Short mmCIF file of C-alpha atoms and ligand atoms in Angstrom, two decimals:
data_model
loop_
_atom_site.label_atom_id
_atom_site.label_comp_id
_atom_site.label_asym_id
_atom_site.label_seq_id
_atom_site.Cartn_x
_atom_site.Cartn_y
_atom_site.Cartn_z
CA UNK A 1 -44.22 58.10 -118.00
CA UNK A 2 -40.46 58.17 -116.45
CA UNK A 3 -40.19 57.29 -113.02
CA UNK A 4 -38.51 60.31 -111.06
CA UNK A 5 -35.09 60.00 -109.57
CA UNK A 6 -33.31 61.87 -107.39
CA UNK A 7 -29.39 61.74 -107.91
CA UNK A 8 -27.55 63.18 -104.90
CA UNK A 9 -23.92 62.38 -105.50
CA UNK A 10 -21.54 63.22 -107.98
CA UNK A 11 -21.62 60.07 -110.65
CA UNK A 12 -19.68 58.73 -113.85
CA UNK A 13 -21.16 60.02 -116.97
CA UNK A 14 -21.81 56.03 -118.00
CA UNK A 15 -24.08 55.17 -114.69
CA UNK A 16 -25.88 58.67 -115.18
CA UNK A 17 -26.55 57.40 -118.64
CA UNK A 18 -27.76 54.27 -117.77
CA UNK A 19 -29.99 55.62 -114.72
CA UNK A 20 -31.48 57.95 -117.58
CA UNK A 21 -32.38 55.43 -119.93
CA UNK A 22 -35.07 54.15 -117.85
CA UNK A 23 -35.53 57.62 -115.08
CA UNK A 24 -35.90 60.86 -115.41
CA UNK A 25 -33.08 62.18 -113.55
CA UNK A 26 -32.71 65.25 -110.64
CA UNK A 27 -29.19 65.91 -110.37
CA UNK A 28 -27.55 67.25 -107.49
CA UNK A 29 -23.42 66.61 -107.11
CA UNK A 30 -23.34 67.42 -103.46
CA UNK A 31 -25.88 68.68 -100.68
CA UNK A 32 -24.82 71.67 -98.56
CA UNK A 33 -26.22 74.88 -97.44
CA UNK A 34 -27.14 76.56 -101.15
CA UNK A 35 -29.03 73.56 -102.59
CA UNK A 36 -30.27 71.74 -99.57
CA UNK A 37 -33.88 73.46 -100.27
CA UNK A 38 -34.15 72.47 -103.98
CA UNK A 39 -33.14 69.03 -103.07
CA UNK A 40 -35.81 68.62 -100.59
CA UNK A 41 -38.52 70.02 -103.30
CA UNK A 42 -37.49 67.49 -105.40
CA UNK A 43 -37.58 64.68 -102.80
CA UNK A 44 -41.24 65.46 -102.74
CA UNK A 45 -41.57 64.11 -106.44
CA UNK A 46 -39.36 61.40 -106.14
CA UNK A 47 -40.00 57.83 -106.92
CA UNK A 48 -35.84 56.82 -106.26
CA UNK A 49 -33.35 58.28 -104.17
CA UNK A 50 -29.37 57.31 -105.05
CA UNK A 51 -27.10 59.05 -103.26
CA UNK A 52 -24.67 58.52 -100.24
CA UNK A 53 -23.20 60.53 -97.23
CA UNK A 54 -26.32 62.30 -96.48
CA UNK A 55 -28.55 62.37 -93.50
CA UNK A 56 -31.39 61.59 -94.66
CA UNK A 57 -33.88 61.94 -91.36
CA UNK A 58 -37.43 60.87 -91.35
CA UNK A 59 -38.05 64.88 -91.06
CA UNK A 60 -36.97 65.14 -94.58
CA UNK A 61 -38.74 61.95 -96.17
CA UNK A 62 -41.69 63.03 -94.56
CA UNK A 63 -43.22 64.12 -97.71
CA UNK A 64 -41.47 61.81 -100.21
CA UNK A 65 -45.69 60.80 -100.82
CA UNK A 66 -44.15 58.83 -103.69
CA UNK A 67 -41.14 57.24 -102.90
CA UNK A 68 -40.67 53.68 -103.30
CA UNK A 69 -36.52 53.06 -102.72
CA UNK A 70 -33.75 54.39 -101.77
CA UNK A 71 -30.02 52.81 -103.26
CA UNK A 72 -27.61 53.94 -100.88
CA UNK A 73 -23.81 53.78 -102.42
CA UNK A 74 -22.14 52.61 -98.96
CA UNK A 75 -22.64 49.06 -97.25
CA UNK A 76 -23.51 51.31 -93.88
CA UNK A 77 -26.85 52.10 -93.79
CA UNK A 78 -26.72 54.55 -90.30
CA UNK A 79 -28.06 57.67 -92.36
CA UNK A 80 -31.18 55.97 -92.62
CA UNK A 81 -34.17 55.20 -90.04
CA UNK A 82 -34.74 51.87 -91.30
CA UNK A 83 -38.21 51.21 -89.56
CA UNK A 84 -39.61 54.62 -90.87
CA UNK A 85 -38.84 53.37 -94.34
CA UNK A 86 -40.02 49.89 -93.83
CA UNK A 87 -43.28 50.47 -92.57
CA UNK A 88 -43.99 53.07 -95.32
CA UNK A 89 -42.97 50.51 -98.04
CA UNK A 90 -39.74 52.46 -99.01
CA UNK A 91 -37.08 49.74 -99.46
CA UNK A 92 -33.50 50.65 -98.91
CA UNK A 93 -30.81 48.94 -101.02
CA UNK A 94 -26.66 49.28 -100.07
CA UNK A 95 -23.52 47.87 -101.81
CA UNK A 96 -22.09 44.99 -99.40
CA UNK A 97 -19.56 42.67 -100.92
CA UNK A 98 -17.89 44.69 -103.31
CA UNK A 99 -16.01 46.87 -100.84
CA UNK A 100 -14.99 44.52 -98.38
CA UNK A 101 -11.07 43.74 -99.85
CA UNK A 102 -10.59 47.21 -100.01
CA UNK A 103 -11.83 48.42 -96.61
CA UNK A 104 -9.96 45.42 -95.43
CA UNK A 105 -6.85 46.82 -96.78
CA UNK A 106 -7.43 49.71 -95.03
CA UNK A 107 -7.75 48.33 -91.86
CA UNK A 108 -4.43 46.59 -92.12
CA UNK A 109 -2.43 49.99 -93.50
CA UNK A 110 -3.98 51.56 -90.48
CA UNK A 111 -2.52 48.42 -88.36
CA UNK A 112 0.85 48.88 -89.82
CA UNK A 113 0.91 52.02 -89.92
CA UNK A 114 0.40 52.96 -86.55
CA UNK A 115 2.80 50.26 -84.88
CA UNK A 116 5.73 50.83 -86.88
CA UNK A 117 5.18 54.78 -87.03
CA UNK A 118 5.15 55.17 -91.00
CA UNK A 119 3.07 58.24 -90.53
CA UNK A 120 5.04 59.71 -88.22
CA UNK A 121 8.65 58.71 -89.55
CA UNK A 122 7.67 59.55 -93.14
CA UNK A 123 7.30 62.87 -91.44
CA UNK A 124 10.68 62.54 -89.78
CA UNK A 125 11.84 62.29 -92.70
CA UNK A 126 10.30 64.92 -94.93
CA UNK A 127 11.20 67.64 -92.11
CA UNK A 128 14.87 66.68 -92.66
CA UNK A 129 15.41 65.26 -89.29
CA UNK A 130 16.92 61.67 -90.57
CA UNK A 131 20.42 62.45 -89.54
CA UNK A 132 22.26 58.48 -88.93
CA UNK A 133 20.76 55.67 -88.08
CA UNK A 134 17.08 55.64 -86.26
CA UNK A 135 17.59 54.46 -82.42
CA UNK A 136 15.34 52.75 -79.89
CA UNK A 137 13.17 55.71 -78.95
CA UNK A 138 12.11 55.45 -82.54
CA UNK A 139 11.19 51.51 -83.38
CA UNK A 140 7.49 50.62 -83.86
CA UNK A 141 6.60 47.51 -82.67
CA UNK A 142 6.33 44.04 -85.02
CA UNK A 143 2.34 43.15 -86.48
CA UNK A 144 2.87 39.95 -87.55
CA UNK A 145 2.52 36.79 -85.42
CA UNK A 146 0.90 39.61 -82.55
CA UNK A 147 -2.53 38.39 -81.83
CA UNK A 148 -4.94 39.99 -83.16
CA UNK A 149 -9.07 40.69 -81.82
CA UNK A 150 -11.84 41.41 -84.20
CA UNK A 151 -14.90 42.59 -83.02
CA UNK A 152 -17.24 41.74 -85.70
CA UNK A 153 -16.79 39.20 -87.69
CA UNK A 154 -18.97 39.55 -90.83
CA UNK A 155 -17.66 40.08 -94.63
CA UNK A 156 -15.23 42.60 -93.78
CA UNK A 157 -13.82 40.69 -90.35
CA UNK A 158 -13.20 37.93 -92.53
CA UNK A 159 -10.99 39.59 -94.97
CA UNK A 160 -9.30 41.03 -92.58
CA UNK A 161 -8.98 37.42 -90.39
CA UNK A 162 -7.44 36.32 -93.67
CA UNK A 163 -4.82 38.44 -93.85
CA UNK A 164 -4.03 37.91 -90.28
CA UNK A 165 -4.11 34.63 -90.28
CA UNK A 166 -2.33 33.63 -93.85
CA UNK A 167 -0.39 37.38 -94.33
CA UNK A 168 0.72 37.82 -91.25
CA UNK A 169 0.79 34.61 -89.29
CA UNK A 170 -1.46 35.98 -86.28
CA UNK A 171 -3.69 34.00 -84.06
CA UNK A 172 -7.23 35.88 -84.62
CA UNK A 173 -9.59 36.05 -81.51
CA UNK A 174 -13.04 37.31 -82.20
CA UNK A 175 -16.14 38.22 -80.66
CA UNK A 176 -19.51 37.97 -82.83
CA UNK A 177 -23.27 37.13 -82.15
CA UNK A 178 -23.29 34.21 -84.19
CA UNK A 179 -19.97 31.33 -84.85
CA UNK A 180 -18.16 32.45 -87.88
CA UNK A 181 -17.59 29.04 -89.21
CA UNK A 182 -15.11 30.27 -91.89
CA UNK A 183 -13.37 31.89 -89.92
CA UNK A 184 -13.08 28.90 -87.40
CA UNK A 185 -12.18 26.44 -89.87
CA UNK A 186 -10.25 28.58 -92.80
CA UNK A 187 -7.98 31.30 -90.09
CA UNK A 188 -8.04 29.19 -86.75
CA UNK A 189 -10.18 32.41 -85.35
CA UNK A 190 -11.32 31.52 -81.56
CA UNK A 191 -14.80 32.90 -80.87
CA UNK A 192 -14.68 34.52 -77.57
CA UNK A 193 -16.41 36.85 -75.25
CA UNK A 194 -16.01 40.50 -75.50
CA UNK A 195 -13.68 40.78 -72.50
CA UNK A 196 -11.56 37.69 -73.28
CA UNK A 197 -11.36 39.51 -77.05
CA UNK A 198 -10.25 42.89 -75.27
CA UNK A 199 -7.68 41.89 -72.78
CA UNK A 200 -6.17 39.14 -75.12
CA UNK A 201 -5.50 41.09 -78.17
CA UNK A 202 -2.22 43.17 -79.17
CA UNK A 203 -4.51 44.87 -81.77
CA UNK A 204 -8.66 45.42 -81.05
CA UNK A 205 -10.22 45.56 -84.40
CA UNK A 206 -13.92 46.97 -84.14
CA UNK A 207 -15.45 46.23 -87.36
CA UNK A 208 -19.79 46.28 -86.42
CA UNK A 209 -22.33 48.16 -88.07
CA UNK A 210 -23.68 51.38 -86.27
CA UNK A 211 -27.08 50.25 -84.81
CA UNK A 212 -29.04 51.76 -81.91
CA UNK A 213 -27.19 48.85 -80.06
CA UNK A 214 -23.56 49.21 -80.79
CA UNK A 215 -23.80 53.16 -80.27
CA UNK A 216 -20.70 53.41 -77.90
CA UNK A 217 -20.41 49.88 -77.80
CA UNK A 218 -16.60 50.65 -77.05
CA UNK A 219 -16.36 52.99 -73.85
CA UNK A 220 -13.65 53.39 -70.35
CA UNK A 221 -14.74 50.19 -69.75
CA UNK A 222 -13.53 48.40 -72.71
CA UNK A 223 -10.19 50.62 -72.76
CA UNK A 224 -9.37 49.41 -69.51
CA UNK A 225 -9.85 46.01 -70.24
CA UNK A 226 -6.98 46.30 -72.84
CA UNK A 227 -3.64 45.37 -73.21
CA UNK A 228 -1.33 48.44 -72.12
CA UNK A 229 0.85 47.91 -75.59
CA UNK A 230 -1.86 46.99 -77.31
CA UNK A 231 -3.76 49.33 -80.33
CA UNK A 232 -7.12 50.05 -81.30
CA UNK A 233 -8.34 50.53 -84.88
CA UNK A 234 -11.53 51.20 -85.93
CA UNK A 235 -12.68 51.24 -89.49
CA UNK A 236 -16.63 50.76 -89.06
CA UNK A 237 -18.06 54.04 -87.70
CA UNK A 238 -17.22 56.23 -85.07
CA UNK A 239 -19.87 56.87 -83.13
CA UNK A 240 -19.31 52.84 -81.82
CA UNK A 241 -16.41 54.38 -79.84
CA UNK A 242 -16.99 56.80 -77.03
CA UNK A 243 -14.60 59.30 -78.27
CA UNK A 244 -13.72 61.34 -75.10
CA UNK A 245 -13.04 57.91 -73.36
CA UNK A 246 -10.89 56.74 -76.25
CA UNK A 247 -8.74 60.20 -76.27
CA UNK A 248 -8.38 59.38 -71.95
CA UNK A 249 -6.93 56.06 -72.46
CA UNK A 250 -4.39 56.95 -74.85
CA UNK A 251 -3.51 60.25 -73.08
CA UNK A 252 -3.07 58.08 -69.86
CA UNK A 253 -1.36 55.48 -71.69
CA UNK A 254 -3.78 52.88 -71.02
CA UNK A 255 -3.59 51.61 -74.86
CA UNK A 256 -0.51 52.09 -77.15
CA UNK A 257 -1.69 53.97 -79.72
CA UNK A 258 -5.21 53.96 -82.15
CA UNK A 259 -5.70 53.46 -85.88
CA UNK A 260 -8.80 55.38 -86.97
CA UNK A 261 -10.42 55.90 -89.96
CA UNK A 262 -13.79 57.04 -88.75
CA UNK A 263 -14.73 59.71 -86.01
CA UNK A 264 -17.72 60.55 -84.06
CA UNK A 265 -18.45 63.87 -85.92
CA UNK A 266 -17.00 63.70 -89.41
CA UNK A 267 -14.72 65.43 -91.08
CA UNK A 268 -12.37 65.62 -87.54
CA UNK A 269 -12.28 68.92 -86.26
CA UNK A 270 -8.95 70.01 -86.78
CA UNK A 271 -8.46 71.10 -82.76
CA UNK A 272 -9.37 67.12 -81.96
CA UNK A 273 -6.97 66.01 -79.23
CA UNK A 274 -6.39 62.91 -81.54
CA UNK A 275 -4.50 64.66 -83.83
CA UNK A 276 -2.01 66.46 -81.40
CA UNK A 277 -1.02 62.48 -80.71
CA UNK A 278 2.01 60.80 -82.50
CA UNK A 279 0.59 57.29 -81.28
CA UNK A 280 -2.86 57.94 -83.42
CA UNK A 281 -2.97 57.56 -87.36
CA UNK A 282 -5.94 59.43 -88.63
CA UNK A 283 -7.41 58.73 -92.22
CA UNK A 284 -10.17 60.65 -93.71
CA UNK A 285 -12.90 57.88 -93.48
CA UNK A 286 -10.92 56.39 -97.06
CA UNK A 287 -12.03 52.61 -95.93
CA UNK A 288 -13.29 52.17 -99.40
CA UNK A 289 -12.32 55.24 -100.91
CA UNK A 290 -10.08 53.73 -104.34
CA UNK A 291 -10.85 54.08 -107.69
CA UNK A 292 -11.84 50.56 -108.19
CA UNK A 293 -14.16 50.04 -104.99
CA UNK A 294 -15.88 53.07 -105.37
CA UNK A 295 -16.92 52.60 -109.68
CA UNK A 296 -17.75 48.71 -108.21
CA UNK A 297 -20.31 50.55 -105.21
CA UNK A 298 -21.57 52.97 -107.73
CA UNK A 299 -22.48 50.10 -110.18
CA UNK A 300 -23.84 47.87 -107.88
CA UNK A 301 -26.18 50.98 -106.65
CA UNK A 302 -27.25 51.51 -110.04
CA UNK A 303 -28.50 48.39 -110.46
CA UNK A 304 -30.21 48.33 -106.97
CA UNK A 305 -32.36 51.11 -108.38
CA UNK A 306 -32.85 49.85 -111.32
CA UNK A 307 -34.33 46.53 -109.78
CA UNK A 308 -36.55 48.04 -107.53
CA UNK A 309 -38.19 50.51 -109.21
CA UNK A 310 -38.56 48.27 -112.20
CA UNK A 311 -40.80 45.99 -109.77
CA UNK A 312 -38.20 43.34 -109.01
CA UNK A 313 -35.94 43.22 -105.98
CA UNK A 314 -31.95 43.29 -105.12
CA UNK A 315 -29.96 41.03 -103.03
CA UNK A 316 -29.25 44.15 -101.40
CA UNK A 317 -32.20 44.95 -99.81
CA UNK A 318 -31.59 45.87 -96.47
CA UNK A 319 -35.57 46.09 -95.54
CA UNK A 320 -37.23 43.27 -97.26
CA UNK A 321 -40.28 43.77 -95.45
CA UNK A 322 -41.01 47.09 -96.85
CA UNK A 323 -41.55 45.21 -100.20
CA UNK A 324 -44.52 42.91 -97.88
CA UNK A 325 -45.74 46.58 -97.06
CA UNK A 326 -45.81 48.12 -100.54
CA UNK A 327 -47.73 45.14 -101.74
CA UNK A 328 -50.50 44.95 -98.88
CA UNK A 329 -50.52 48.83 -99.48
CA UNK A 330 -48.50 51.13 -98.28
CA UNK A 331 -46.92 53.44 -100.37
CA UNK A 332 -43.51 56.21 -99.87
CA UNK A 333 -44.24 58.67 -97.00
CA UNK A 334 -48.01 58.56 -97.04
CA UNK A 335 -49.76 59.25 -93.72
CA UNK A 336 -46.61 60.44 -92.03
CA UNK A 337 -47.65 62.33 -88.64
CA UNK A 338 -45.14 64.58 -88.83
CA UNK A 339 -45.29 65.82 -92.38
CA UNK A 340 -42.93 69.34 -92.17
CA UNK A 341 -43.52 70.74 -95.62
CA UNK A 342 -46.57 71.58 -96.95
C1 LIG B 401 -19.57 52.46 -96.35
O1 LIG B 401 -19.77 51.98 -97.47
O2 LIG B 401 -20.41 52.40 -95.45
C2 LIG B 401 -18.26 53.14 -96.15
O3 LIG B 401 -18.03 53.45 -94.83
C3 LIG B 401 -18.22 54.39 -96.99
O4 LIG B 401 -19.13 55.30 -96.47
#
């Protein structure tokens, strides 16, 4: 018999097909209000979860008594209590690698387009304001050869070190748990402390994970410690950034301005301070969001699935020990204490 899989995102006819050749497939494009109950009956059943941009709490895998793994079609993995699923043998897959030019890019259009003011010229523009020549009280400020601070140098701090470095002729400071020898030795990039990152940088990239540990890892603190011209961007997760402090320093003019293409509650509430502000650029978390990037995630999750429930394992496992657990016995949500629905 089929294994049972739960699909909870909208996907290409092709991967569907594929996922069906060897599962038998639950299909759900989105989850909101109207389906959210069916999709938690069939969780119940489930051998596979693939899906992304969902919640998924322990509340709700509580009674997933048969689910083995979970392919997640994002390299961030915050939706997901990752000791719950390791110590009942459920092992979580993502998509790293394949998204890391493209977020990349995004971090540098955010860059640009928040010193030199695109945003808010091509809006100049469009409102039929261009009437001569643009004056003073309208120039951005230059990116290249400014120095720029990454905090977090893994795949995606290296991509975006590169272009630094070779695009745009900037000396990279960056502040990491371990040495980044690439980035030492291939972009000149100085491993520093956090401070010396903060108050040395024109622009503060904060590229981490979202962990219990790097929950506001960027508060008043860290604002103050900044350059008064300089910018923060952050295209990780939001919820790194203490929000409220990040809206004071740019009110007060403590920073320039702030590139941002992820927010502590997601999608921005449209009466958000940060969008009354011409110095802020706002994207709608689109880090990875092209056509390309997001058929490559897609693929790669497929295949995550497919290895896992087939027995084998991915590269992309984020828990390995669940696998240890599965195979000295445990198995999907089975003796959870706080089982909601039966
Ligand atoms: C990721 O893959 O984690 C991106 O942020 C898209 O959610």
């Amino acid at each position: 018999m089929k294994k049972q899989v739960v699909v909870y995102k909208r996907l290409p006819q092709p991967e569907l097909a594929r996922l069906a050749g060897w599962f038998d497939l639950t299909r759900f494009d989105s989850i909101d209000e109207h389906n959210r109950g069916a999709f938690l009956a069939a969780i119940q059943w489930a051998h596979g979860l693939i899906g992304a941009s969902v919640k998924l709490t322990n509340e709700m895998l509580s009674c997933a008594d048969r689910l083995e793994a979970i392919s997640t079609i994002s390299v961030g993995y915050d939706n997901f209590d990752v000791r719950f699923l390791t110590e009942r043998g459920i092992v979580l897959t993502n998509t790293p690698g394949v998204l890391t030019e493209s977020v990349a890019d995004a971090i540098f259009a955010l860059m640009l387009a928040v010193a030199r003011r695109v945003v808010e010229l091509a809006e100049f523009v469009k409102a039929g304001r261009w009437k001569g020549s643009i004056g003073p009280s309208l120039y951005g400020v230059d990116v290249h050869s400014k120095t720029i601070g990454i905090i977090g140098m893994g795949r995606i701090g290296l991509a975006v070190a590169r272009r630094a470095c070779l695009g745009f002729n900037m000396p990279v400071l960056y502040y990491n748990r371990h040495r980044n020898a690439q980035a030492e030795s291939l972009f000149e990039a100085r491993k520093c402390g956090l401070d010396e990152v903060l108050a040395g940088a024109d622009f503060v990239c904060v590229i981490l994970p979202l962990t219990p540990e790097t929950e506001r890892f960027i508060g008043e603190r860290e604002f103050n410690l900044m350059k008064p011209e300089a910018f923060f961007i952050n295209g990780s997760r939001g919820k790194i950034v203490d929000e409220g402090a990040l809206v004071r320093a740019l009110q007060s003019r403590r920073i320039r301005g702030a590139g941002l293409d992820v927010f502590e509650k997601e999608p921005l509430s449209a009466e958000s301070p940060l969008l009354t502000m011409p110095n802020v650029v706002a994207l709608p978390h689109l880090g990875s969001a092209t056509h390309e990037t997001r058929l490559a995630m897609i693929r790669c999750a497929v295949e995550n699935l497919i290895a896992v429930l087939n027995g084998g394992s991915s590269e992309n496992t984020v828990n390995p020990e669940a696998l240890d657990r599965r195979h000295s016995g445990g198995s999907g949500a089975k003796g959870a204490s706080d089982k909601v629905c039966d």
